[in-house]
PDB file of C-alpha atoms in Angstrom:
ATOM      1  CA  UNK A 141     156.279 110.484  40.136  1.00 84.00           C
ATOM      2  CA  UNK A 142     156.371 109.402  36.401  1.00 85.00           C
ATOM      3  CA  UNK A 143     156.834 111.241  33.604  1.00 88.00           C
ATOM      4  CA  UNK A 144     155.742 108.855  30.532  1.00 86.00           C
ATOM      5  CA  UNK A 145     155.467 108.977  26.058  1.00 89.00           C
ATOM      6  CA  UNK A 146     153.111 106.017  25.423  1.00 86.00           C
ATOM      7  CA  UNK A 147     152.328 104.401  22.316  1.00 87.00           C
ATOM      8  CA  UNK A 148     149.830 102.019  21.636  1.00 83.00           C
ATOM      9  CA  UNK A 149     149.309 100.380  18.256  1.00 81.00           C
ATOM     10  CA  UNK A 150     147.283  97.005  17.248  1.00 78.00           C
ATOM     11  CA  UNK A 151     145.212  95.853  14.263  1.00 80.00           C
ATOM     12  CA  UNK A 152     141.917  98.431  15.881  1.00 78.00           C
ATOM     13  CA  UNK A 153     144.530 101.004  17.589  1.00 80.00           C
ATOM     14  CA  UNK A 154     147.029 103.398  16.177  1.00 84.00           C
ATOM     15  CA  UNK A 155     147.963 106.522  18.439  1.00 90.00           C
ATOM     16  CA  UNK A 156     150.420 107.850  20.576  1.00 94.00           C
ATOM     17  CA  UNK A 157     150.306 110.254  23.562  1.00 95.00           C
ATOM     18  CA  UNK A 158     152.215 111.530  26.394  1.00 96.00           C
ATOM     19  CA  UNK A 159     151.111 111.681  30.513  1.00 96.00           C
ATOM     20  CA  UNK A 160     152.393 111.261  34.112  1.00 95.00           C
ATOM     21  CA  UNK A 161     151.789 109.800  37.405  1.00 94.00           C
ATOM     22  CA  UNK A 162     152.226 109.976  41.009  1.00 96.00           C
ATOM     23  CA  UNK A 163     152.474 106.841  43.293  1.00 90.00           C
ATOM     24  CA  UNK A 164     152.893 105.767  46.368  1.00 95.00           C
ATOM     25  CA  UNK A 165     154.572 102.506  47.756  1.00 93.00           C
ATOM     26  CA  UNK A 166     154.779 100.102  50.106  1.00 96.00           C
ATOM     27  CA  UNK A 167     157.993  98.478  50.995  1.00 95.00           C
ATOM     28  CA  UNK A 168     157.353  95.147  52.367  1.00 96.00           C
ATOM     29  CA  UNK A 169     160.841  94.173  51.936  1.00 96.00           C
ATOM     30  CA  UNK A 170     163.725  96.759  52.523  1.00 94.00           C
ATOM     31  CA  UNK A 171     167.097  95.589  52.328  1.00 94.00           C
ATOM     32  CA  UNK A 172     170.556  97.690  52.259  1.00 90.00           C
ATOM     33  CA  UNK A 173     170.249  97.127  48.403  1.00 92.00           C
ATOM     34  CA  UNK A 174     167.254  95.901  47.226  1.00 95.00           C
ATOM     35  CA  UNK A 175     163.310  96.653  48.043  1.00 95.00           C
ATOM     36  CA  UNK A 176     160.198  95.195  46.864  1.00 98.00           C
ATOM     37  CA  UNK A 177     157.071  96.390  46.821  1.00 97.00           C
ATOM     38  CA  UNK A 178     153.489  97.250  46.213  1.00 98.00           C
ATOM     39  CA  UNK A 179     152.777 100.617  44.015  1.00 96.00           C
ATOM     40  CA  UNK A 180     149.531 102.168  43.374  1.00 97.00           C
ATOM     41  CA  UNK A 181     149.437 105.481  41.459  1.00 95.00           C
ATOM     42  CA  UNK A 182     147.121 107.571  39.657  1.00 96.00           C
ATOM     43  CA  UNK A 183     148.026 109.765  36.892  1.00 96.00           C
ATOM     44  CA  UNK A 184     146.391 111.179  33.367  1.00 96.00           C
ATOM     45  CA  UNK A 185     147.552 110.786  30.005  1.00 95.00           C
ATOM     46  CA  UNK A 186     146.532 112.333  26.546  1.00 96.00           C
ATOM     47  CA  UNK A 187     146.270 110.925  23.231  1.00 94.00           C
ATOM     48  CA  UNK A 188     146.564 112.172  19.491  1.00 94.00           C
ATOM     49  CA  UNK A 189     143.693 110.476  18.783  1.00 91.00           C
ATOM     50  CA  UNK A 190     140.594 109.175  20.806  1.00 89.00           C
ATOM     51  CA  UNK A 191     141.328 105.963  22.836  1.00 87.00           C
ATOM     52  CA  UNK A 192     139.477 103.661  23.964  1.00 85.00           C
ATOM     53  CA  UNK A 193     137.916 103.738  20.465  1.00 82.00           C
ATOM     54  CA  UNK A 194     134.489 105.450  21.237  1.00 84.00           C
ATOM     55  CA  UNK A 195     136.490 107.175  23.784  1.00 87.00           C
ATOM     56  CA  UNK A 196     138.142 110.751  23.956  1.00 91.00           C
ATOM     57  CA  UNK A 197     142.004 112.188  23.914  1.00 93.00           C
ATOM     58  CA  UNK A 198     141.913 112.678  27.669  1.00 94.00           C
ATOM     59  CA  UNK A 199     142.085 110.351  29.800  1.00 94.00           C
ATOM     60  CA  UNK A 200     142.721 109.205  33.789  1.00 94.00           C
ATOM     61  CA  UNK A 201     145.514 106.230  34.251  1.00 93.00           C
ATOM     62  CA  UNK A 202     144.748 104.231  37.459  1.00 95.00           C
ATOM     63  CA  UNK A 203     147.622 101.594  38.497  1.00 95.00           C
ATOM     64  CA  UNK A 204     148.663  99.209  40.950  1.00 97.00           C
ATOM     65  CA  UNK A 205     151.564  96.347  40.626  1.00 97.00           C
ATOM     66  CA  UNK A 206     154.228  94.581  42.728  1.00 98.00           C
ATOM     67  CA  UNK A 207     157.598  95.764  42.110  1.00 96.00           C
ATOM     68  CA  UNK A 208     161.444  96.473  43.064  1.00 96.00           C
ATOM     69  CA  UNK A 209     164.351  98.446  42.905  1.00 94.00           C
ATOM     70  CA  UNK A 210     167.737  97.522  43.128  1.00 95.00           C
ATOM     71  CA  UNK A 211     170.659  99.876  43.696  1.00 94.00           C
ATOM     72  CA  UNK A 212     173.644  99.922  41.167  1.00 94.00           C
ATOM     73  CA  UNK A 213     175.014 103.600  42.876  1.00 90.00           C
ATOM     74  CA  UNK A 214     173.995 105.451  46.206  1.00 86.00           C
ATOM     75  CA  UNK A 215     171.599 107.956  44.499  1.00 87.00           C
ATOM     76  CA  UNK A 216     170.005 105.666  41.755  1.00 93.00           C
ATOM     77  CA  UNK A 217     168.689 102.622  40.819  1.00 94.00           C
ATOM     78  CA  UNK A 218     166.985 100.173  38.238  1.00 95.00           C
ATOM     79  CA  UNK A 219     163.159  99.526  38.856  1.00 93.00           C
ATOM     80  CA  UNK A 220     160.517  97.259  37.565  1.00 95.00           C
ATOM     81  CA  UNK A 221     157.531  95.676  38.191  1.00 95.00           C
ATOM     82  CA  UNK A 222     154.237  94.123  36.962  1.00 97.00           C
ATOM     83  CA  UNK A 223     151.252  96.510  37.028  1.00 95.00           C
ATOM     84  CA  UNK A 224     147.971  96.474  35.704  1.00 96.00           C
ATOM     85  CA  UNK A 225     147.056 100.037  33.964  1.00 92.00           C
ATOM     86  CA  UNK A 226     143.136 101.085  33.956  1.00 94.00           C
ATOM     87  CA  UNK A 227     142.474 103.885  30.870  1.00 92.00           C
ATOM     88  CA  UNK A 228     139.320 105.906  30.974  1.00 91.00           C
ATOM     89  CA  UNK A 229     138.242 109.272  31.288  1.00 91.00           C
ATOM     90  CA  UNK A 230     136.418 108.660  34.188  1.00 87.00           C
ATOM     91  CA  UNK A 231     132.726 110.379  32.564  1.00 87.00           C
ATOM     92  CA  UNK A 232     133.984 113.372  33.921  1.00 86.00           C
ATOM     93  CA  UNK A 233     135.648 114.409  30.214  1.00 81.00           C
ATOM     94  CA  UNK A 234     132.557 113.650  27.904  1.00 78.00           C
ATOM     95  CA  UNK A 235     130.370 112.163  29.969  1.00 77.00           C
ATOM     96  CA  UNK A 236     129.411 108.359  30.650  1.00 77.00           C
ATOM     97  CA  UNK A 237     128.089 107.483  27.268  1.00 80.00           C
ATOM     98  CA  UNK A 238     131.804 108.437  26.170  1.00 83.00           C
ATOM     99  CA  UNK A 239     133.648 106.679  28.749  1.00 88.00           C
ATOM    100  CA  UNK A 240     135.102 103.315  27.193  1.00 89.00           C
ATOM    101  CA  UNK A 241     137.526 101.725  29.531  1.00 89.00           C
ATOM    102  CA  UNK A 242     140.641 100.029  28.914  1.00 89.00           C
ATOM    103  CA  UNK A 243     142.401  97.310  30.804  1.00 92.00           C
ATOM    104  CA  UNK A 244     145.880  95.873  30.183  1.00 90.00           C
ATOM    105  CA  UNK A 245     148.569  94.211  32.272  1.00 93.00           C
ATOM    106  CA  UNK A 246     152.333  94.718  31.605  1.00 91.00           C
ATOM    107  CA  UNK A 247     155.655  94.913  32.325  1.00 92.00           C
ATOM    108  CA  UNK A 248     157.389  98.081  33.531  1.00 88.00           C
ATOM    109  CA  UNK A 249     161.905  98.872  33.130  1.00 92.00           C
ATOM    110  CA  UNK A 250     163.211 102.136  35.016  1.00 89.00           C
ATOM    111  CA  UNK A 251     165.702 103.939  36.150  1.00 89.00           C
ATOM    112  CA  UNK A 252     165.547 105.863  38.980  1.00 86.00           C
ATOM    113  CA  UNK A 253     167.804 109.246  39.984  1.00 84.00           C
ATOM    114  CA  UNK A 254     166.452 109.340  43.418  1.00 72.00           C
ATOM    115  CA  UNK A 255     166.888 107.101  46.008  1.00 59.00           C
TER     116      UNK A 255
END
């Protein structure tokens, strides 16, 4: 799980928002220190203002990426990864005439306090 304070700003977008996420992973490489692997996760975020433009405030955040964590104590550890984030409210918020989607791919930086 994620808890996450987003901002997105461009020359069209200015807004800000706040959201989380649950995922799920699969470790295709699980060493004493280090693991990498694939992450899908679905969560929902809200906006101050609408976003996509055309869209509304609420919104559903789809992901999936390839990523890692590596170990710096017994209990916690850096992450990252590369995920592409989906961004729409699915029609189920205003509709489908109101559902403008949004598709991005970036980098992610964590730290974890679980192991």
């Amino acid at each position: 799980a994620e808890l996450n304070l987003v901002r997105l700003r461009d020359e069209r977008i200015g807004t800000q928002g706040g959201g989380g996420r649950l995922f799920v992973q699969w470790a295709f490489l699980n060493e004493e220190n280090v693991s990498l692997y694939f992450e899908q996760g679905l969560g929902i975020v809200y906006y101050f203002d609408e976003f996509p433009p055309g869209g509304t405030r609420f919104n559903f955040t789809p992901v999936y990426g390839l990523g890692g964590k590596v170990l710096v104590r017994p209990e916690s550890a850096i992450i990252f990864s590369i995920r592409h984030y989906h961004i729409s409210n699915g029609g189920l918020v205003a509709g489908l005439e109101r559902n403008p989607g949004f598709d991005s791919n970036g980098l992610y930086v964590g730290y974890s306090f679980a192991r």
